[in-house]
mmCIF file of C-alpha atoms in Angstrom:
data_model
loop_
_atom_site.group_PDB
_atom_site.id
_atom_site.type_symbol
_atom_site.label_atom_id
_atom_site.label_comp_id
_atom_site.label_asym_id
_atom_site.label_seq_id
_atom_site.Cartn_x
_atom_site.Cartn_y
_atom_site.Cartn_z
ATOM 1 C CA MET A 1 -85.093 66.575 -126.757
ATOM 2 C CA ASN A 2 -86.456 64.746 -129.764
ATOM 3 C CA ALA A 3 -90.115 63.761 -129.373
ATOM 4 C CA LEU A 4 -89.851 60.817 -131.796
ATOM 5 C CA PHE A 5 -86.912 59.391 -129.855
ATOM 6 C CA THR A 6 -88.582 59.863 -126.477
ATOM 7 C CA LEU A 7 -91.803 58.202 -127.571
ATOM 8 C CA ALA A 8 -89.975 55.252 -129.155
ATOM 9 C CA ALA A 9 -87.791 54.837 -126.063
ATOM 10 C CA ILE A 10 -90.857 54.731 -123.805
ATOM 11 C CA VAL A 11 -92.494 52.140 -126.058
ATOM 12 C CA ALA A 12 -89.275 50.072 -126.039
ATOM 13 C CA VAL A 13 -88.989 50.078 -122.254
ATOM 14 C CA ILE A 14 -92.677 49.238 -121.709
ATOM 15 C CA SER A 15 -92.705 46.385 -124.229
ATOM 16 C CA THR A 16 -89.419 44.944 -122.942
ATOM 17 C CA THR A 17 -90.801 44.953 -119.401
ATOM 18 C CA MET A 18 -93.832 43.070 -120.694
ATOM 19 C CA VAL A 19 -91.532 40.531 -122.413
ATOM 20 C CA VAL A 20 -89.809 39.735 -119.133
ATOM 21 C CA THR A 21 -93.021 39.483 -117.094
ATOM 22 C CA ARG A 22 -95.313 37.453 -119.383
ATOM 23 C CA THR A 23 -96.050 33.810 -118.592
ATOM 24 C CA VAL A 24 -97.178 32.603 -122.029
ATOM 25 C CA ALA A 25 -94.397 32.487 -124.612
ATOM 26 C CA VAL A 26 -96.483 33.741 -127.539
ATOM 27 C CA HIS A 27 -97.595 36.850 -125.611
ATOM 28 C CA ALA A 28 -93.968 37.614 -124.799
ATOM 29 C CA LEU A 29 -93.059 37.139 -128.473
ATOM 30 C CA LEU A 30 -95.654 39.725 -129.538
ATOM 31 C CA TYR A 31 -94.177 42.252 -127.116
ATOM 32 C CA LEU A 32 -90.643 41.348 -128.200
ATOM 33 C CA VAL A 33 -91.492 42.171 -131.830
ATOM 34 C CA VAL A 34 -92.877 45.550 -130.696
ATOM 35 C CA SER A 35 -89.707 46.166 -128.678
ATOM 36 C CA LEU A 36 -87.501 45.451 -131.700
ATOM 37 C CA LEU A 37 -89.605 47.775 -133.888
ATOM 38 C CA ALA A 38 -89.265 50.523 -131.262
ATOM 39 C CA VAL A 39 -85.486 50.089 -131.206
ATOM 40 C CA ALA A 40 -85.526 50.320 -135.027
ATOM 41 C CA THR A 41 -87.300 53.679 -134.664
ATOM 42 C CA VAL A 42 -84.598 54.766 -132.215
ATOM 43 C CA PHE A 43 -81.963 53.798 -134.811
ATOM 44 C CA PHE A 44 -83.773 55.940 -137.366
ATOM 45 C CA THR A 45 -83.808 58.957 -135.090
ATOM 46 C CA LEU A 46 -80.072 58.442 -134.490
ATOM 47 C CA GLY A 47 -79.470 58.785 -138.232
ATOM 48 C CA ALA A 48 -78.704 55.086 -138.778
ATOM 49 C CA ALA A 49 -81.365 54.260 -141.379
ATOM 50 C CA PHE A 50 -79.487 51.173 -142.644
ATOM 51 C CA ALA A 51 -79.298 49.668 -139.162
ATOM 52 C CA ALA A 52 -83.003 50.424 -138.674
ATOM 53 C CA ALA A 53 -83.906 48.548 -141.867
ATOM 54 C CA LEU A 54 -81.721 45.578 -140.860
ATOM 55 C CA GLU A 55 -83.293 45.543 -137.395
ATOM 56 C CA VAL A 56 -86.779 45.229 -138.897
ATOM 57 C CA ILE A 57 -85.804 42.692 -141.570
ATOM 58 C CA ILE A 58 -83.488 40.370 -139.624
ATOM 59 C CA TYR A 59 -84.424 40.773 -135.955
ATOM 60 C CA ALA A 60 -88.170 41.398 -136.135
ATOM 61 C CA GLY A 61 -88.492 39.307 -139.298
ATOM 62 C CA ALA A 62 -86.173 36.315 -139.454
ATOM 63 C CA ILE A 63 -85.196 35.690 -135.826
ATOM 64 C CA MET A 64 -88.727 36.172 -134.497
ATOM 65 C CA ILE A 65 -90.054 33.748 -137.125
ATOM 66 C CA LEU A 66 -87.585 31.168 -135.766
ATOM 67 C CA PHE A 67 -88.920 31.794 -132.256
ATOM 68 C CA VAL A 68 -92.541 31.497 -133.386
ATOM 69 C CA PHE A 69 -91.850 28.185 -135.152
ATOM 70 C CA VAL A 70 -90.097 26.702 -132.136
ATOM 71 C CA VAL A 71 -92.836 27.838 -129.733
ATOM 72 C CA MET A 72 -95.418 26.278 -132.039
ATOM 73 C CA MET A 73 -93.441 23.006 -132.193
ATOM 74 C CA LEU A 74 -92.846 22.760 -128.451
ATOM 75 C CA ASN A 75 -96.376 22.005 -127.260
ATOM 76 C CA LEU A 76 -97.965 20.047 -130.048
ATOM 77 C CA ASP A 77 -99.631 17.614 -127.674
ATOM 78 C CA ARG A 78 -102.332 19.986 -126.458
ATOM 79 C CA ASP A 79 -105.551 20.656 -128.300
ATOM 80 C CA ASP A 80 -104.500 22.997 -131.081
ATOM 81 C CA ALA A 81 -107.791 24.747 -131.811
ATOM 82 C CA ASP A 82 -108.437 25.601 -128.166
ATOM 83 C CA ARG A 83 -104.922 26.904 -127.803
ATOM 84 C CA GLU A 84 -105.228 29.150 -130.853
ATOM 85 C CA ASN A 85 -108.519 30.510 -129.536
ATOM 86 C CA THR A 86 -107.093 31.341 -126.145
ATOM 87 C CA TRP A 87 -104.050 32.971 -127.763
ATOM 88 C CA LEU A 88 -106.130 35.209 -130.007
ATOM 89 C CA THR A 89 -108.465 36.852 -127.519
ATOM 90 C CA PRO A 90 -108.409 40.670 -127.745
ATOM 91 C CA ARG A 91 -106.941 40.905 -124.244
ATOM 92 C CA VAL A 92 -103.779 39.290 -125.607
ATOM 93 C CA TRP A 93 -103.121 41.353 -128.699
ATOM 94 C CA ALA A 94 -104.577 44.702 -127.557
ATOM 95 C CA GLY A 95 -101.405 45.757 -125.720
ATOM 96 C CA PRO A 96 -98.923 45.036 -128.543
ATOM 97 C CA ALA A 97 -101.358 46.505 -131.073
ATOM 98 C CA LEU A 98 -101.614 49.749 -129.073
ATOM 99 C CA LEU A 99 -97.822 50.080 -128.805
ATOM 100 C CA SER A 100 -97.445 49.279 -132.525
ATOM 101 C CA ALA A 101 -100.058 51.956 -133.298
ATOM 102 C CA VAL A 102 -97.892 54.493 -131.448
ATOM 103 C CA LEU A 103 -94.915 53.476 -133.624
ATOM 104 C CA ALA A 104 -97.060 53.614 -136.781
ATOM 105 C CA GLY A 105 -98.159 57.121 -135.802
ATOM 106 C CA GLU A 106 -94.513 58.116 -135.488
ATOM 107 C CA LEU A 107 -93.803 56.628 -138.917
ATOM 108 C CA LEU A 108 -96.666 58.581 -140.507
ATOM 109 C CA TYR A 109 -95.589 61.754 -138.719
ATOM 110 C CA ALA A 110 -91.978 61.407 -139.836
ATOM 111 C CA GLY A 111 -92.610 60.096 -143.344
ATOM 112 C CA ILE A 112 -95.754 61.674 -144.730
ATOM 113 C CA ALA A 113 -95.685 64.944 -142.808
ATOM 114 C CA GLY A 114 -91.981 65.279 -143.636
ATOM 115 C CA HIS A 115 -90.779 66.035 -140.131
ATOM 116 C CA GLY A 116 -88.246 63.223 -140.072
ATOM 117 C CA THR A 117 -85.825 64.446 -142.735
ATOM 118 C CA ILE A 118 -83.157 65.841 -140.439
ATOM 119 C CA VAL A 119 -83.348 64.259 -137.037
ATOM 120 C CA ALA A 120 -79.687 63.380 -136.503
ATOM 121 C CA ALA A 121 -76.688 65.633 -136.365
ATOM 122 C CA ARG A 122 -74.945 63.613 -139.074
ATOM 123 C CA GLU A 123 -76.655 60.827 -140.929
ATOM 124 C CA VAL A 124 -74.574 57.733 -141.687
ATOM 125 C CA GLY A 125 -76.018 56.117 -144.806
ATOM 126 C CA PRO A 126 -75.704 52.634 -146.324
ATOM 127 C CA VAL A 127 -72.934 53.767 -148.676
ATOM 128 C CA GLN A 128 -70.593 54.652 -145.814
ATOM 129 C CA VAL A 129 -71.451 51.425 -143.991
ATOM 130 C CA GLY A 130 -70.797 49.321 -147.087
ATOM 131 C CA LEU A 131 -67.481 51.044 -147.757
ATOM 132 C CA ALA A 132 -66.391 50.438 -144.161
ATOM 133 C CA LEU A 133 -67.600 46.813 -144.253
ATOM 134 C CA PHE A 134 -65.618 45.815 -147.314
ATOM 135 C CA GLY A 135 -62.668 48.072 -146.582
ATOM 136 C CA PRO A 136 -61.093 47.987 -143.129
ATOM 137 C CA TYR A 137 -63.578 45.416 -141.772
ATOM 138 C CA LEU A 138 -63.140 42.802 -144.517
ATOM 139 C CA LEU A 139 -61.563 40.249 -142.173
ATOM 140 C CA ALA A 140 -64.428 40.715 -139.680
ATOM 141 C CA VAL A 141 -66.941 40.010 -142.468
ATOM 142 C CA GLU A 142 -65.099 36.786 -143.316
ATOM 143 C CA LEU A 143 -65.108 35.777 -139.657
ATOM 144 C CA ALA A 144 -68.845 36.523 -139.466
ATOM 145 C CA SER A 145 -69.463 34.241 -142.441
ATOM 146 C CA LEU A 146 -67.435 31.524 -140.701
ATOM 147 C CA LEU A 147 -69.544 32.022 -137.547
ATOM 148 C CA LEU A 148 -72.748 31.682 -139.560
ATOM 149 C CA LEU A 149 -71.412 28.488 -141.169
ATOM 150 C CA ALA A 150 -70.621 27.069 -137.737
ATOM 151 C CA GLY A 151 -74.126 27.983 -136.537
ATOM 152 C CA LEU A 152 -75.671 26.354 -139.612
ATOM 153 C CA ILE A 153 -73.718 23.123 -139.182
ATOM 154 C CA SER A 154 -74.380 22.832 -135.451
ATOM 155 C CA ALA A 155 -78.097 23.622 -135.823
ATOM 156 C CA TYR A 156 -78.324 20.959 -138.544
ATOM 157 C CA HIS A 157 -76.469 18.434 -136.435
ATOM 158 C CA LEU A 158 -78.565 19.104 -133.332
ATOM 159 C CA GLY A 159 -81.868 19.187 -135.179
ATOM 160 C CA ARG A 160 -81.152 16.116 -137.280
ATOM 161 C CA ASP A 161 -82.743 13.557 -134.986
ATOM 162 C CA SER A 162 -84.820 15.758 -132.669
ATOM 163 C CA GLY A 163 -88.010 14.803 -134.504
ATOM 164 C CA ARG A 164 -87.612 11.091 -133.779
ATOM 165 C CA GLY A 165 -88.081 11.468 -130.047
ATOM 166 C CA GLY A 166 -84.410 11.007 -129.126
ATOM 167 C CA MET B 1 -87.374 69.250 -132.999
ATOM 168 C CA GLY B 2 -83.815 68.949 -131.788
ATOM 169 C CA ALA B 3 -81.316 66.232 -132.564
ATOM 170 C CA VAL B 4 -81.107 63.123 -130.411
ATOM 171 C CA ALA B 5 -78.374 63.247 -127.809
ATOM 172 C CA PRO B 6 -76.394 59.963 -128.006
ATOM 173 C CA ALA B 7 -76.174 59.967 -124.206
ATOM 174 C CA ASN B 8 -79.926 59.400 -124.065
ATOM 175 C CA ALA B 9 -79.608 56.469 -126.452
ATOM 176 C CA ILE B 10 -76.835 55.004 -124.268
ATOM 177 C CA LEU B 11 -79.144 55.403 -121.262
ATOM 178 C CA LEU B 12 -81.918 53.575 -123.132
ATOM 179 C CA ALA B 13 -79.439 50.815 -124.037
ATOM 180 C CA ALA B 14 -78.477 50.476 -120.381
ATOM 181 C CA ILE B 15 -82.125 50.208 -119.311
ATOM 182 C CA LEU B 16 -82.885 47.578 -121.963
ATOM 183 C CA PHE B 17 -79.752 45.616 -121.051
ATOM 184 C CA GLY B 18 -80.755 45.688 -117.382
ATOM 185 C CA LEU B 19 -84.237 44.431 -118.234
ATOM 186 C CA GLY B 20 -82.777 41.598 -120.295
ATOM 187 C CA LEU B 21 -80.333 40.691 -117.528
ATOM 188 C CA ALA B 22 -83.175 40.659 -115.004
ATOM 189 C CA GLY B 23 -85.098 38.369 -117.345
ATOM 190 C CA VAL B 24 -82.202 35.909 -117.556
ATOM 191 C CA LEU B 25 -81.794 35.922 -113.779
ATOM 192 C CA ILE B 26 -85.482 35.742 -112.847
ATOM 193 C CA ARG B 27 -87.048 33.438 -115.416
ATOM 194 C CA ARG B 28 -86.381 29.715 -115.381
ATOM 195 C CA ASN B 29 -88.056 28.838 -118.669
ATOM 196 C CA LEU B 30 -85.441 28.309 -121.387
ATOM 197 C CA ILE B 31 -87.488 30.077 -124.089
ATOM 198 C CA PHE B 32 -87.820 33.197 -121.922
ATOM 199 C CA MET B 33 -84.124 33.125 -121.039
ATOM 200 C CA LEU B 34 -83.286 32.996 -124.753
ATOM 201 C CA MET B 35 -85.631 35.932 -125.410
ATOM 202 C CA SER B 36 -83.946 37.917 -122.627
ATOM 203 C CA ILE B 37 -80.535 37.185 -124.131
ATOM 204 C CA GLU B 38 -81.913 38.517 -127.401
ATOM 205 C CA VAL B 39 -82.998 41.732 -125.638
ATOM 206 C CA MET B 40 -79.517 42.102 -124.153
ATOM 207 C CA LEU B 41 -77.817 41.632 -127.539
ATOM 208 C CA ASN B 42 -80.198 44.172 -129.030
ATOM 209 C CA ALA B 43 -79.284 46.691 -126.322
ATOM 210 C CA THR B 44 -75.606 46.116 -127.100
ATOM 211 C CA GLY B 45 -76.255 46.892 -130.759
ATOM 212 C CA LEU B 46 -78.105 50.046 -129.741
ATOM 213 C CA ALA B 47 -75.082 51.168 -127.715
ATOM 214 C CA PHE B 48 -72.817 50.579 -130.740
ATOM 215 C CA VAL B 49 -75.106 52.545 -133.075
ATOM 216 C CA ALA B 50 -75.361 55.393 -130.550
ATOM 217 C CA GLY B 51 -71.572 55.538 -130.327
ATOM 218 C CA GLY B 52 -71.286 55.602 -134.112
ATOM 219 C CA ALA B 53 -73.878 58.389 -134.297
ATOM 220 C CA ARG B 54 -71.947 60.413 -131.733
ATOM 221 C CA TRP B 55 -68.870 60.555 -133.964
ATOM 222 C CA GLY B 56 -70.675 60.432 -137.313
ATOM 223 C CA GLN B 57 -68.750 57.314 -138.345
ATOM 224 C CA ALA B 58 -69.958 54.084 -139.943
ATOM 225 C CA ASP B 59 -68.056 51.858 -137.496
ATOM 226 C CA GLY B 60 -70.965 51.699 -135.053
ATOM 227 C CA GLN B 61 -73.303 50.284 -137.671
ATOM 228 C CA VAL B 62 -70.621 47.812 -138.826
ATOM 229 C CA MET B 63 -70.351 46.520 -135.259
ATOM 230 C CA PHE B 64 -74.152 46.354 -135.105
ATOM 231 C CA LEU B 65 -74.079 44.142 -138.201
ATOM 232 C CA LEU B 66 -71.584 41.828 -136.514
ATOM 233 C CA VAL B 67 -73.760 41.695 -133.371
ATOM 234 C CA LEU B 68 -76.710 40.854 -135.641
ATOM 235 C CA THR B 69 -74.738 37.956 -137.146
ATOM 236 C CA LEU B 70 -73.815 36.736 -133.673
ATOM 237 C CA ALA B 71 -77.460 36.897 -132.559
ATOM 238 C CA ALA B 72 -78.640 34.939 -135.605
ATOM 239 C CA ALA B 73 -76.049 32.182 -135.099
ATOM 240 C CA GLU B 74 -76.623 32.052 -131.343
ATOM 241 C CA ILE B 75 -80.388 31.872 -131.623
ATOM 242 C CA SER B 76 -80.348 29.093 -134.233
ATOM 243 C CA VAL B 77 -78.073 26.913 -132.096
ATOM 244 C CA GLY B 78 -79.987 27.784 -128.913
ATOM 245 C CA LEU B 79 -83.370 26.932 -130.393
ATOM 246 C CA ALA B 80 -82.024 23.653 -131.797
ATOM 247 C CA LEU B 81 -80.730 22.797 -128.314
ATOM 248 C CA ILE B 82 -84.124 23.648 -126.782
ATOM 249 C CA LEU B 83 -85.907 21.404 -129.289
ATOM 250 C CA LEU B 84 -83.473 18.583 -128.497
ATOM 251 C CA LEU B 85 -83.926 19.033 -124.729
ATOM 252 C CA GLN B 86 -87.702 19.083 -125.166
ATOM 253 C CA THR B 87 -87.679 15.749 -126.976
ATOM 254 C CA ARG B 88 -85.416 14.138 -124.343
ATOM 255 C CA ARG B 89 -87.424 15.331 -121.313
ATOM 256 C CA PRO B 90 -90.803 17.064 -121.329
ATOM 257 C CA THR B 91 -89.807 20.220 -119.484
ATOM 258 C CA LEU B 92 -88.218 23.556 -120.278
ATOM 259 C CA ASP B 93 -87.125 24.278 -116.711
ATOM 260 C CA SER B 94 -83.462 25.249 -116.802
ATOM 261 C CA ASP B 95 -82.940 24.058 -113.226
ATOM 262 C CA VAL B 96 -83.287 20.428 -114.267
ATOM 263 C CA GLY B 97 -80.879 20.903 -117.156
ATOM 264 C CA ASN B 98 -77.995 19.676 -115.011
ATOM 265 C CA ARG B 99 -79.210 16.092 -115.306
ATOM 266 C CA LEU B 100 -77.389 15.638 -118.542
ATOM 267 C CA LYS B 101 -77.464 11.867 -118.527
ATOM 268 C CA GLY B 102 -80.146 11.082 -121.066
#
């Protein structure tokens, strides 16, 4: 049993449970970011380094930024300074920070100490993924681009007049 | 340190998917339901990557990329819908979403 995998899996389950049970959206978002980082660590231990990098960049980066912006826009009518103060008490960020520290410890252990070189039976690198993407899966890539275009157009259409109060 | 058994990763994916499903069923706030859907999609991607790692093929990660694309498109449309609903009526309760007449 791989210790890195076990630790990351425990962190993922704990943080996902916290996501489901929080009442304030920003607290849940903090735990959701930790959960995505833990799943990225699991990807790394499975030998899928490319998927791990994409998980951090797109999921924990881009999609979570979208969530944060929308949560910030949703309750603009309350007193902003008070809200920021109540969101930033140590009781709120101590839990996600602790779980992130566990993941950072794993990263240091695997990267600097050099224990993470061979963790998977067979590592599947970005070269193999790229060759598969633009070889047999070329049509699926085109369909994905079409899906993204549809998402872009519908998000633009829906968000066009949402700022004017309907 | 031994290699990761893909069965354990599948088990983790099942647990995460169950947590996300419970979130969708329990919570009534639209933002939290969208977050739970995100957790479920993430668990699906984990299952794909674990399957690809079992056979040492790149197909699992290709499917994960497609799931990632789906999640990005879904979340942009979903968040735009939530913003629109919020401007029409000042609540995020999904139980009142059936009153579609604006």
